[in-house]
Coordinates of C-alpha atoms in Angstrom, one line a residue:
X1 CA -34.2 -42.0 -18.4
X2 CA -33.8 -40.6 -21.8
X3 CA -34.7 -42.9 -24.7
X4 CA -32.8 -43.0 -27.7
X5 CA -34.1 -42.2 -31.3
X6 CA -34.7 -44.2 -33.4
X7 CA -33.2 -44.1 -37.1
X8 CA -36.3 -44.3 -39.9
X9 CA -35.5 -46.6 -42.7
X10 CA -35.4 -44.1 -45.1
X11 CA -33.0 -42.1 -43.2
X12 CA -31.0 -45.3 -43.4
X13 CA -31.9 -45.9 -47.0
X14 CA -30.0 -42.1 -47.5
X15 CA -27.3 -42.2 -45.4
X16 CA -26.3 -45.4 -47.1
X17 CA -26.8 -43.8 -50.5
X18 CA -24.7 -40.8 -49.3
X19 CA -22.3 -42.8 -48.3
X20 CA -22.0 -44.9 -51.5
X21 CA -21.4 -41.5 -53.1
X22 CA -18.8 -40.5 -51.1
X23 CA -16.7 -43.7 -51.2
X24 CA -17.0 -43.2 -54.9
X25 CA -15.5 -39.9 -54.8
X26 CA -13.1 -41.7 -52.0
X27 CA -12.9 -44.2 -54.6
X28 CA -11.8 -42.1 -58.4
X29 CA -9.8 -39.6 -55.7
X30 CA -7.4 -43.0 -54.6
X31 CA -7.3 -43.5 -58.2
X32 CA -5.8 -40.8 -59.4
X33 CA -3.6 -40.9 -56.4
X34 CA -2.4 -44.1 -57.7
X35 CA -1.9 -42.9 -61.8
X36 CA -0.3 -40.4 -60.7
X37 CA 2.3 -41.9 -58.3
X38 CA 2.6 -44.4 -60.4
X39 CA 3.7 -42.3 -63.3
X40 CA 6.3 -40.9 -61.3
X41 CA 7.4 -43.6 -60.1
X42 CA 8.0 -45.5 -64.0
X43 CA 9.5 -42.4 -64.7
X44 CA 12.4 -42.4 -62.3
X45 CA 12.5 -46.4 -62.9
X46 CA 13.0 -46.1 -66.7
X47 CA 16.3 -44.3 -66.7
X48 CA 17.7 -47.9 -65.8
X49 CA 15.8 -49.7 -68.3
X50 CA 17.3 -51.8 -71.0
X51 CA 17.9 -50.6 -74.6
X52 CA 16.5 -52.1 -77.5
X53 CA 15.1 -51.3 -81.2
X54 CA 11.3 -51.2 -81.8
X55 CA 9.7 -50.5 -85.2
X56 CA 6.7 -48.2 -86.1
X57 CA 4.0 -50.2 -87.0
X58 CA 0.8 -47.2 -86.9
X59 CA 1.8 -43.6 -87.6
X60 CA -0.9 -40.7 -86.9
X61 CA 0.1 -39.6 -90.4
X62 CA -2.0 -42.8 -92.1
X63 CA -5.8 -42.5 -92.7
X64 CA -7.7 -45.5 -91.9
X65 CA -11.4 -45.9 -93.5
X66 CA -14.0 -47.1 -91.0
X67 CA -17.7 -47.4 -91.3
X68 CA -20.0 -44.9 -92.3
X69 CA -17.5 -43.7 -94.4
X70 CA -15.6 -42.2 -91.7
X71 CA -12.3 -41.3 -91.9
X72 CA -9.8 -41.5 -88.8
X73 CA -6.7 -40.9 -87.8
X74 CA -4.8 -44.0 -86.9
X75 CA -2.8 -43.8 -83.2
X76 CA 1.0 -43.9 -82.9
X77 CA 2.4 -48.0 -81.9
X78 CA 5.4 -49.1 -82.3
X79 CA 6.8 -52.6 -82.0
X80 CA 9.5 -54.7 -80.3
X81 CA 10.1 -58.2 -79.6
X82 CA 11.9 -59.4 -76.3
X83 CA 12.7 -63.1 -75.5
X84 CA 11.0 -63.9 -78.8
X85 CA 7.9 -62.6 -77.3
X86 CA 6.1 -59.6 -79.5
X87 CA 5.3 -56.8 -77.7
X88 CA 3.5 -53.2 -79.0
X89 CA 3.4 -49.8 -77.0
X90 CA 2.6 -46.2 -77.9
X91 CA 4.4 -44.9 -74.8
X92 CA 7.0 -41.7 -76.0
X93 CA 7.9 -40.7 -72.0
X94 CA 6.4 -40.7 -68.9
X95 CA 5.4 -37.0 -67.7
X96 CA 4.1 -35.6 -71.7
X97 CA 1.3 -33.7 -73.0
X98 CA -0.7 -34.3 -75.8
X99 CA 0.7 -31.7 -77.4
X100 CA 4.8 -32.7 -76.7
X101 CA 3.9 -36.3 -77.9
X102 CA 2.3 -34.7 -81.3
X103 CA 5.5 -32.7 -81.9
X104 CA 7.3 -35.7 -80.8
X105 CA 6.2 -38.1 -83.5
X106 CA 6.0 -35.4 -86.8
X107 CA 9.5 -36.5 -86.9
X108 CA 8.9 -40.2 -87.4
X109 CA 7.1 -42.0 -90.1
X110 CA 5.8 -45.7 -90.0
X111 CA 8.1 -48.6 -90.3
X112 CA 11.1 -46.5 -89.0
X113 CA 13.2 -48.4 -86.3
X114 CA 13.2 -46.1 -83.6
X115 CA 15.6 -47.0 -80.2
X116 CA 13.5 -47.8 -76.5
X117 CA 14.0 -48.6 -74.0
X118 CA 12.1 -51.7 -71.9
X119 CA 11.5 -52.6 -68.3
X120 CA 13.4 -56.4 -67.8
X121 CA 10.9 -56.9 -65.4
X122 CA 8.2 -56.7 -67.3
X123 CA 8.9 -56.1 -71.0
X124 CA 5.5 -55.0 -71.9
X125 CA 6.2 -51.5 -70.3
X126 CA 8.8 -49.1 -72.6
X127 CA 9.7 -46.3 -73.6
X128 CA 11.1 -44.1 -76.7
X129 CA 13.0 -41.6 -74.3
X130 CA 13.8 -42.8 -70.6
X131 CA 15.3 -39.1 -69.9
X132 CA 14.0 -38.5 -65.9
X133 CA 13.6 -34.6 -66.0
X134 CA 11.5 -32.6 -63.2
X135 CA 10.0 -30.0 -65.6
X136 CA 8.1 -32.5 -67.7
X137 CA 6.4 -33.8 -63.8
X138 CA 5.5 -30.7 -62.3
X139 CA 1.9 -31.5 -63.9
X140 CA 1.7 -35.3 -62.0
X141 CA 3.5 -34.6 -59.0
X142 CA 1.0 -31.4 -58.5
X143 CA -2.0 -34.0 -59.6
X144 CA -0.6 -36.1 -57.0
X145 CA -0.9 -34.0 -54.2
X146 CA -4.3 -32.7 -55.6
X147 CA -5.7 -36.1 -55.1
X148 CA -4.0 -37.0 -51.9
X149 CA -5.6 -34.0 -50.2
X150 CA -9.2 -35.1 -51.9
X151 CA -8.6 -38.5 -50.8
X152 CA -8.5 -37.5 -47.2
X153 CA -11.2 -35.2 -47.3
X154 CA -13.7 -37.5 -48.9
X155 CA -12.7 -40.1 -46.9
X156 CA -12.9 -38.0 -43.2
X157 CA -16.6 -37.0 -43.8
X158 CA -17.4 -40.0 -45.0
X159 CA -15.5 -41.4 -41.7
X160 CA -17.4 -38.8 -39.7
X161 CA -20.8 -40.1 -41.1
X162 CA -20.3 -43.3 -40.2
X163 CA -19.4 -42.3 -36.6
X164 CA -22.2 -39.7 -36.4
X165 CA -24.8 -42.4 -37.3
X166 CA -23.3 -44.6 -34.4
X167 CA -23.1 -42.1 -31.7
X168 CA -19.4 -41.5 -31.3
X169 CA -19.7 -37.5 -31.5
X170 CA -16.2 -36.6 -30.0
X171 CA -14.5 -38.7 -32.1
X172 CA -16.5 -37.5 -35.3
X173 CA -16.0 -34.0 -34.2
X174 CA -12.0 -35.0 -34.6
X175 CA -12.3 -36.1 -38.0
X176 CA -14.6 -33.1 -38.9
X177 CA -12.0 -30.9 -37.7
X178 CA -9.3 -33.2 -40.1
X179 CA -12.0 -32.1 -42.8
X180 CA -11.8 -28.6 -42.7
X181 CA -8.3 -28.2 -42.3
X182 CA -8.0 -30.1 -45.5
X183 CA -10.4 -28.0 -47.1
X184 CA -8.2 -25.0 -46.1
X185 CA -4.9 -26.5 -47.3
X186 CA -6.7 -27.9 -50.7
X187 CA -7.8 -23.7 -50.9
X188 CA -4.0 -22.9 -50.1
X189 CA -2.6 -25.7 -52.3
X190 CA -4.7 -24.9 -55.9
X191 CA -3.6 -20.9 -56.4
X192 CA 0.1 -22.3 -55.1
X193 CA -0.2 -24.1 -58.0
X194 CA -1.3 -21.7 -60.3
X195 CA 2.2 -20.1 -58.9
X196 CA 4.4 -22.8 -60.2
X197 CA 2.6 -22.9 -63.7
X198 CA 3.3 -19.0 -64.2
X199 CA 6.8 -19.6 -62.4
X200 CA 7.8 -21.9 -64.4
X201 CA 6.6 -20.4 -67.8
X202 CA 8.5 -17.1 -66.7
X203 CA 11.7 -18.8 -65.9
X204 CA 11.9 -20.6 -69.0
X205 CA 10.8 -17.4 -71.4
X206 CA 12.8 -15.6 -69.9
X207 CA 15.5 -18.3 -70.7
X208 CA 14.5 -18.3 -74.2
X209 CA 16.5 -15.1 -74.9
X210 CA 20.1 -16.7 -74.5
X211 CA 18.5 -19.8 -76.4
X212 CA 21.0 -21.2 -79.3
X213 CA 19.6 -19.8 -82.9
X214 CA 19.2 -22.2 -85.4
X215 CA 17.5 -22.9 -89.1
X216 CA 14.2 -24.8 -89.1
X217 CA 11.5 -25.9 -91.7
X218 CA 7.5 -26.0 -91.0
X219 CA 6.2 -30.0 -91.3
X220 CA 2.8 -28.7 -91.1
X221 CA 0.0 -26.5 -89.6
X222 CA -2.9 -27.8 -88.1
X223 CA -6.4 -26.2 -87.8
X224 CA -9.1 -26.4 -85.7
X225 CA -12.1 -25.7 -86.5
X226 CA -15.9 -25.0 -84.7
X227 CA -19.0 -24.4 -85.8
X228 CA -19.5 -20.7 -86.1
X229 CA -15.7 -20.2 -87.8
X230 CA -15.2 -20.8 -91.5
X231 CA -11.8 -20.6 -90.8
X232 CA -9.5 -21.9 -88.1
X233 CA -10.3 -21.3 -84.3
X234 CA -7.0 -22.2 -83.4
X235 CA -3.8 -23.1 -85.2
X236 CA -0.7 -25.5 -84.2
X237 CA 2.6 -24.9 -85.9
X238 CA 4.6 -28.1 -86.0
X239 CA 8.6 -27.1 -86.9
X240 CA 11.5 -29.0 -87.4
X241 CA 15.4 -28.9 -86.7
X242 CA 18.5 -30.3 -86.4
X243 CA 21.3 -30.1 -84.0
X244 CA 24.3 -32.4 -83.0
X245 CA 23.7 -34.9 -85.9
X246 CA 20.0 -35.3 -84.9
X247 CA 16.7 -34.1 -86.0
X248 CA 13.9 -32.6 -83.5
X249 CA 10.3 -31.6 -83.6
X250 CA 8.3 -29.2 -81.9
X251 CA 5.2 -27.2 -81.9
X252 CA 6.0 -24.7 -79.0
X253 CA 5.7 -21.0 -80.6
X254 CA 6.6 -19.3 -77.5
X255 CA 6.3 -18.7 -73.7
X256 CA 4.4 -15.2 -74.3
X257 CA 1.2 -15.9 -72.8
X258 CA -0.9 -12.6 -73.1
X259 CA -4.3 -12.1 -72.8
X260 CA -6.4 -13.6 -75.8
X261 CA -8.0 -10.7 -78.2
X262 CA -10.3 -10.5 -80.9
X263 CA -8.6 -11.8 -84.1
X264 CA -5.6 -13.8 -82.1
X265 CA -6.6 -17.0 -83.4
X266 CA -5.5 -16.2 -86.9
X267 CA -2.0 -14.5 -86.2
X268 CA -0.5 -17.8 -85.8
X269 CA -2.1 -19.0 -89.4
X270 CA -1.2 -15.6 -90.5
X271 CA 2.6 -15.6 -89.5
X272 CA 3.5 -19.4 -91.0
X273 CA 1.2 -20.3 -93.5
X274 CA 3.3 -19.3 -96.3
X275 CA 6.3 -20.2 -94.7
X276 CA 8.9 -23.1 -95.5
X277 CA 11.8 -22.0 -93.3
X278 CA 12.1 -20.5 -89.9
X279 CA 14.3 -19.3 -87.1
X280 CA 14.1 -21.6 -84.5
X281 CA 15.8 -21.4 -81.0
X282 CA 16.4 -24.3 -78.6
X283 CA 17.6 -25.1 -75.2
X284 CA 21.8 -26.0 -75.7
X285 CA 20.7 -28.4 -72.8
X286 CA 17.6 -29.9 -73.8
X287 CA 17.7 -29.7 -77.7
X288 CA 14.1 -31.3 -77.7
X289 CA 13.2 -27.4 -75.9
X290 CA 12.5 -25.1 -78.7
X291 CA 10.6 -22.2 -79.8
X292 CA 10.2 -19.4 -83.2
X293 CA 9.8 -16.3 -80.6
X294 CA 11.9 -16.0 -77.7
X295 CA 10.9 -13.8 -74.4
X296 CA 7.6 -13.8 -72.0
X297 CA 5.1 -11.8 -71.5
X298 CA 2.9 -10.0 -68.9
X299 CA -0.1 -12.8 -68.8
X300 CA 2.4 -15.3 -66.5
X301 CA 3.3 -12.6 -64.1
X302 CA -0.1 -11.6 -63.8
X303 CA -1.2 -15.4 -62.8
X304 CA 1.7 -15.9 -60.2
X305 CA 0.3 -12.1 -58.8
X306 CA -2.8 -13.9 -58.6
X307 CA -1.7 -17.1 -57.4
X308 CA 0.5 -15.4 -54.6
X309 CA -2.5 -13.5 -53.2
X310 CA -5.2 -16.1 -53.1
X311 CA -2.6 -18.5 -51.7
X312 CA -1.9 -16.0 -48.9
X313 CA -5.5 -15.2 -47.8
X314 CA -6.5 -19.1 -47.7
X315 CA -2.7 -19.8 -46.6
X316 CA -3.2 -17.4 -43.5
X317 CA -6.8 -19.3 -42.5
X318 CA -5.1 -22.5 -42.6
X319 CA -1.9 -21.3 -40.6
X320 CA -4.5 -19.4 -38.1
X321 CA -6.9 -23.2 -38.2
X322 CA -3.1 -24.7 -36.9
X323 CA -2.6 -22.0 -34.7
X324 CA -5.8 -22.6 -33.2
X325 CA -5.0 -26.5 -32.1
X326 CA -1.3 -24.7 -30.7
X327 CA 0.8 -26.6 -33.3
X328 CA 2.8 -23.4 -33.8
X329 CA 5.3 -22.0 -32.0
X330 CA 5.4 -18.5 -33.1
X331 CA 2.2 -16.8 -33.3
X332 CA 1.2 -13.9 -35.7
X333 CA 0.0 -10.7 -34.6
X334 CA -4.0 -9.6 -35.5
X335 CA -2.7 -6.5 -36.6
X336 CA -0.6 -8.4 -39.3
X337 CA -2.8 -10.8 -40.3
X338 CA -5.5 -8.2 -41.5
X339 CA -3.4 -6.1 -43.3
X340 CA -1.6 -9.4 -45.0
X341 CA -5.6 -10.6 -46.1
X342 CA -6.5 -6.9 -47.1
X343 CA -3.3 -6.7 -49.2
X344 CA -4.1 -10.2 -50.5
X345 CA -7.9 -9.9 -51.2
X346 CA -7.3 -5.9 -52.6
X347 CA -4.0 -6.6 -54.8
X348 CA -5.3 -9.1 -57.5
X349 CA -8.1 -6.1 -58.3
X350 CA -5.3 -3.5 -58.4
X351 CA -3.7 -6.0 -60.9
X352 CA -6.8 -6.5 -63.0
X353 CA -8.0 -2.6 -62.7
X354 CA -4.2 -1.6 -64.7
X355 CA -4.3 -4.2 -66.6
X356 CA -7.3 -3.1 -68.0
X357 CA -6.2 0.5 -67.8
X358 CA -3.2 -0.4 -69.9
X359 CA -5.2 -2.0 -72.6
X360 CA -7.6 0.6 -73.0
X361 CA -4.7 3.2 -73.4
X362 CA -2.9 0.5 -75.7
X363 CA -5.8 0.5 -78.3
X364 CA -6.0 4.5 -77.8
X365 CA -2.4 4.7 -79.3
X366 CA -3.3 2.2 -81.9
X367 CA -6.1 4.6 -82.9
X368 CA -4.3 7.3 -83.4
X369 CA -1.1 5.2 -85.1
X370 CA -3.0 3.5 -87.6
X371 CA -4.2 7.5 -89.2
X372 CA -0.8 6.8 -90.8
X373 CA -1.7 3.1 -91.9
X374 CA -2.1 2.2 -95.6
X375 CA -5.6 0.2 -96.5
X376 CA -6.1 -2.4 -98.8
X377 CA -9.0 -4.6 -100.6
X378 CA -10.6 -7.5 -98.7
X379 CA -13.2 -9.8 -98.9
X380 CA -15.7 -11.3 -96.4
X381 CA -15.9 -15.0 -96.3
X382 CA -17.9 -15.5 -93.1
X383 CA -20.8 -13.5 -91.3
X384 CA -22.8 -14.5 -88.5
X385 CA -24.1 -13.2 -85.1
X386 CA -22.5 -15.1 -82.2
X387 CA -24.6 -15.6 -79.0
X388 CA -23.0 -15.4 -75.3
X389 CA -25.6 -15.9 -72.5
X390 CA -24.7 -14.7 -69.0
X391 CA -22.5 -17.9 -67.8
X392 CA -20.4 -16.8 -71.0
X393 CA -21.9 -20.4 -73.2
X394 CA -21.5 -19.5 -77.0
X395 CA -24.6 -20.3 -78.4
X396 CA -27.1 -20.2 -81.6
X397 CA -28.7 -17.2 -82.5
X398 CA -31.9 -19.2 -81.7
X399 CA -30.8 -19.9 -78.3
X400 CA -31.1 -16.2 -77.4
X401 CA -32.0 -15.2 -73.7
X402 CA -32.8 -11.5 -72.2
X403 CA -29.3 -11.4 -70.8
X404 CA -27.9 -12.5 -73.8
X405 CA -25.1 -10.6 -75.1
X406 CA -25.0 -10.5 -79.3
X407 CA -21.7 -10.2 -80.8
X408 CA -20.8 -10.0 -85.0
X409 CA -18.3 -12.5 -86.0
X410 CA -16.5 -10.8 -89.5
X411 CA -13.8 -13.1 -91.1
X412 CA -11.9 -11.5 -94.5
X413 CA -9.1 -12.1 -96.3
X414 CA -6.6 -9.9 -97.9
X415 CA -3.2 -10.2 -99.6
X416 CA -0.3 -8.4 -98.6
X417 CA 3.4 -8.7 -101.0
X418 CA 1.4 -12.2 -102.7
X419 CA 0.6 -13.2 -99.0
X420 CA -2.6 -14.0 -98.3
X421 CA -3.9 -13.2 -94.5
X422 CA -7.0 -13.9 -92.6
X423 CA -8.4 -11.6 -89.9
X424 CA -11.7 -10.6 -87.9
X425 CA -11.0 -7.6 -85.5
X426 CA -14.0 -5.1 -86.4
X427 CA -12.9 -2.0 -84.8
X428 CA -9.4 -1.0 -82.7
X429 CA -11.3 -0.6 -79.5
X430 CA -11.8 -4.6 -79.0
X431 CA -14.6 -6.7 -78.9
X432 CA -18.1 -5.0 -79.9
X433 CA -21.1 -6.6 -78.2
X434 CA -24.8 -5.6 -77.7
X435 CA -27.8 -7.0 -75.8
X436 CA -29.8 -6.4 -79.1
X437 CA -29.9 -8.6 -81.8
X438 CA -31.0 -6.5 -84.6
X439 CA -28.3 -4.0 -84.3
X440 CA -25.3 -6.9 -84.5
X441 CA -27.4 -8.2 -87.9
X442 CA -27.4 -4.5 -89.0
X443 CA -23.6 -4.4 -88.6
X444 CA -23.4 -7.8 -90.3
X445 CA -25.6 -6.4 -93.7
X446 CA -22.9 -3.5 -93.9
X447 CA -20.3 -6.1 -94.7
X448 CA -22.0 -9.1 -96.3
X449 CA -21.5 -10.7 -99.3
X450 CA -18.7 -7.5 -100.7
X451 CA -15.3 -6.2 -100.8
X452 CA -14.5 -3.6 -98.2
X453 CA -11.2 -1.7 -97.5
X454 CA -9.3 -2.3 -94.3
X455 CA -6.4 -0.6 -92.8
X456 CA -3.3 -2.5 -91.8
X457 CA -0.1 -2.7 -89.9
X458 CA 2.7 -2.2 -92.1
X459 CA 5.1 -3.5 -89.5
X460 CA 3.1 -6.3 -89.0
X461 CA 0.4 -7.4 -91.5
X462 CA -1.8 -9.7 -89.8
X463 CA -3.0 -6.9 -87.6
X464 CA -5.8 -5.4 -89.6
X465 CA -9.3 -3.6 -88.9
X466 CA -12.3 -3.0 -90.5
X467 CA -12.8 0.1 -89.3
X468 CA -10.6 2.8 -87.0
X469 CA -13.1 3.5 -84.5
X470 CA -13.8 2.8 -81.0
X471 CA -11.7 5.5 -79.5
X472 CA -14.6 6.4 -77.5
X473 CA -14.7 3.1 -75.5
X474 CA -10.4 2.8 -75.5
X475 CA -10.5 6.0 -73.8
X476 CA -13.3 5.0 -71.4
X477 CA -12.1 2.2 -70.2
X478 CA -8.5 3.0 -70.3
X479 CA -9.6 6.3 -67.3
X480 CA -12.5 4.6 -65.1
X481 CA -9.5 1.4 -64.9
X482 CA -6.9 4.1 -64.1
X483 CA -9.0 5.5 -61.5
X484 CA -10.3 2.3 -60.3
X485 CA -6.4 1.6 -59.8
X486 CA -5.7 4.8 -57.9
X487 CA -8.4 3.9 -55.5
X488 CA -7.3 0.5 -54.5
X489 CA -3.9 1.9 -54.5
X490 CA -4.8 4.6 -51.8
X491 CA -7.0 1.8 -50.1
X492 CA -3.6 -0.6 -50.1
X493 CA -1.6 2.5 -48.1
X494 CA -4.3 2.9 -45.9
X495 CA -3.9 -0.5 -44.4
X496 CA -0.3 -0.7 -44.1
X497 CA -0.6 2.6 -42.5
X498 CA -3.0 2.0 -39.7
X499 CA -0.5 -1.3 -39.2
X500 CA 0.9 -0.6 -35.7

């Protein structure tokens, strides 16, 4: 007669622990579950609410002085009284960014009475605008499903566990099998994702061109700043219009999302700074939809390329794991499914090989174009060696590791027709780098602490260089991408050619 084992107490002692952990995750997993649905839900529930007036009682635009001589920004409350009761709320719409609800309240000021709307069941819950629109909850709902799909595969191992420690193999080999298959479909469901971002970006840049054209004026521009920069790192553009009678905010600048480059972070600052009016299209159905350039770009189509592919390889392992239990009806042939994953796994390289390919040829016509640019005097305001480690950290330059890579960070500023620019792009050929320190500080001494001549766009000023080299490397990359490409490509007809 076999005799059981016997469980140690420290065995115990860490499956308990492990188990603690995973109800935790079980646990934040429900949570978000929860937010989210509930933010949907108020959502859809506030387009019935009642109307009232509320007044701004705290505007982001006030300073308020705290300890330590610190100054902060105060938060954006507003205040309304229902059944004689008082009631405060800093709630613009259900579904917003940070960044719509900072455009959303440049164009109020405190003590303005605003319109809301409240919930008559319970008053404490309101809103400035009850408008229910899917766009502005693609974000939750795909949260939503995010977490649901956590939530059940935390909870089946934990489930599992808990039925392992007790002997009940078959039915713990069930809720195993319930684990993976939400692995797979949590695999499928993050790049489908991904798919609706781009998606959505490209439908609506492309639906900026037939946008109405109006005037607008800049409220402000606000700066970020880091360590390293003496400048701005990045830049928001807050605009305002009017249309119908009303007045509207926004900070969108467009829907062309391109790859970032050396020197991007000051074309924004570069474009606006100077500027009180500007051209401003918005949506003739949403008028709160705006932006200053209209179009998209290649960046979103290459994301839904990507999206589509990993979604399909992942996608095909799940609908094979289904197939498996006989829950389909129509199976698909071997000879498919391989050349389906091939495609899939080989694709998002031939993407990234001419994209590449392109930008190396890109800066080679630069090169060449800007023989015919005209320079002009600039001077250095900021030096310094920046320090990326293998993961890609920024760090110090005392942080410095033997697969560091060092990089010279160059800020200068020049004027252009009385406008002043800012820029940083060294050479044409992109971003230069070096695994030794001393020769990024010898770069740095050329340019430190002196005026030096750059050479200049005329079509478009705030795209400016130090110096017109790094043809070399343009060219380089530009052909080893473009054969890289070819390759996959021939690899890609391959497959679909053995495909019987």
């Amino acid at each position: 007669m076999k005799r059981k084992n016997k469980i140690s107490i420290p065995e115990i002692i860490i499956f308990l622990i492990f188990i603690l952990v995973l109800s935790l995750f079980t646990g934040f997993s429900a949570l978000g579950l929860y937010a989210f649905g509930k933010q949907i839900q108020k959502s859809w529930e506030s387009v019935s609410w009642m109307p009232s007036t509320a007044t701004i009682i705290s505007h982001p635009s006030e300073e308020e002085e705290k300890l330590d001589e610190i100054i902060a920004k105060k938060k954006f409350l507003y205040g309304y009284i229902v059944n004689g009761t008082d009631y405060k709320n800093d709630t613009i719409r259900f579904g917003l960014s940070e960044n719509e609800i900072e455009s959303r309240i440049q164009n109020l000021k405190k003590n303005q009475n605003i319109s809301i709307y409240y919930n008559p069941d319970n008053p404490k819950e309101s809103v400035v605008e009850n408008a229910f629109e899917f766009s502005n909850l693609i974000y939750p709902i795909l949260f939503f499903v995010f977490c649901f799909l956590l939530s059940i595969l935390f909870f089946s191992v934990e489930i599992s566990s808990i039925l392992f420690l007790f002997g009940k193999e078959k039915i713990a080999g069930s809720t195993i099998k319930m684990f993976f298959g939400t692995l797979l479909a949590i695999f499928t469901f993050i790049p489908l994702s991904f798919v609706s971002f781009s998606a959505h970006e490209i439908y609506k840049g492309i639906q900026s061109n037939t946008w109405k054209k109006t005037n607008g004026k800049i409220l402000s521009i606000r700066t970020i700043y880091d360590n390293h920069s003496t400048k701005h790192s990045n830049t928001k553009v807050f605009y305002q219009y009017a249309s119908g009678g009303k007045t509207y905010a926004n900070s969108k600048i467009s829907y062309l999302k391109e790859f970032p480059y050396i020197g991007e972070e000051f074309d924004t600052f570069n474009l606006y700074n100077s500027s009180d009016s500007v051209s401003v299209f918005l949506n003739p159905d949403t008028k709160e939809e705006s932006v200053l350039i209209q179009g998209t770009g290649i960046f979103p189509f290459f994301v839904l390329l990507l999206g589509v592919c990993f979604s399909n390889i992942f996608g095909f392992w799940f609908a094979i794991y289904i197939d498996s239990h006989k829950t389909l009806t129509k199976k698909i042939s071997p000879q498919k499914q391989r050349s389906v994953l091939f495609t899939s796994f080989f694709l998002p390289f031939l993407a990234v090989a001419l994209r590449i390919s392109f930008l190396g040829f890109q800066n080679v016509y630069i090169y060449h174009l800007a023989e015919n640019w005209p320079i002009t005097e600039a001077t250095i305001i900021g030096a310094h060696v920046h320090v990326q480690d293998k993961n890609g950290v920024h760090q110090n330059i005392s942080d410095r590791t033997r697969l560091s890579q060092y990089i010279p960070k160059i800020e200068y500023s020049y004027r252009i027709e009385n406008k002043e620019y800012i820029g940083n792009r060294i050479q044409i050929g992109g971003i230069w780098s070096s695994s030794n320190s001393s020769v990024a500080e010898e770069i740095l001494k050329k340019y430190e602490n002196r005026s030096v001549w750059i050479h200049y766009n005329p079509k478009n000023p705030t795209e400016s260089y130090l110096e017109r080299s790094g043809v070399f490397s343009a060219y380089s990359i530009g052909i080893i991408s473009g054969l890289f490409s070819v390759f996959i490509f021939l690899i890609l007809v391959r497959i679909w050619k053995i495909k019987k």
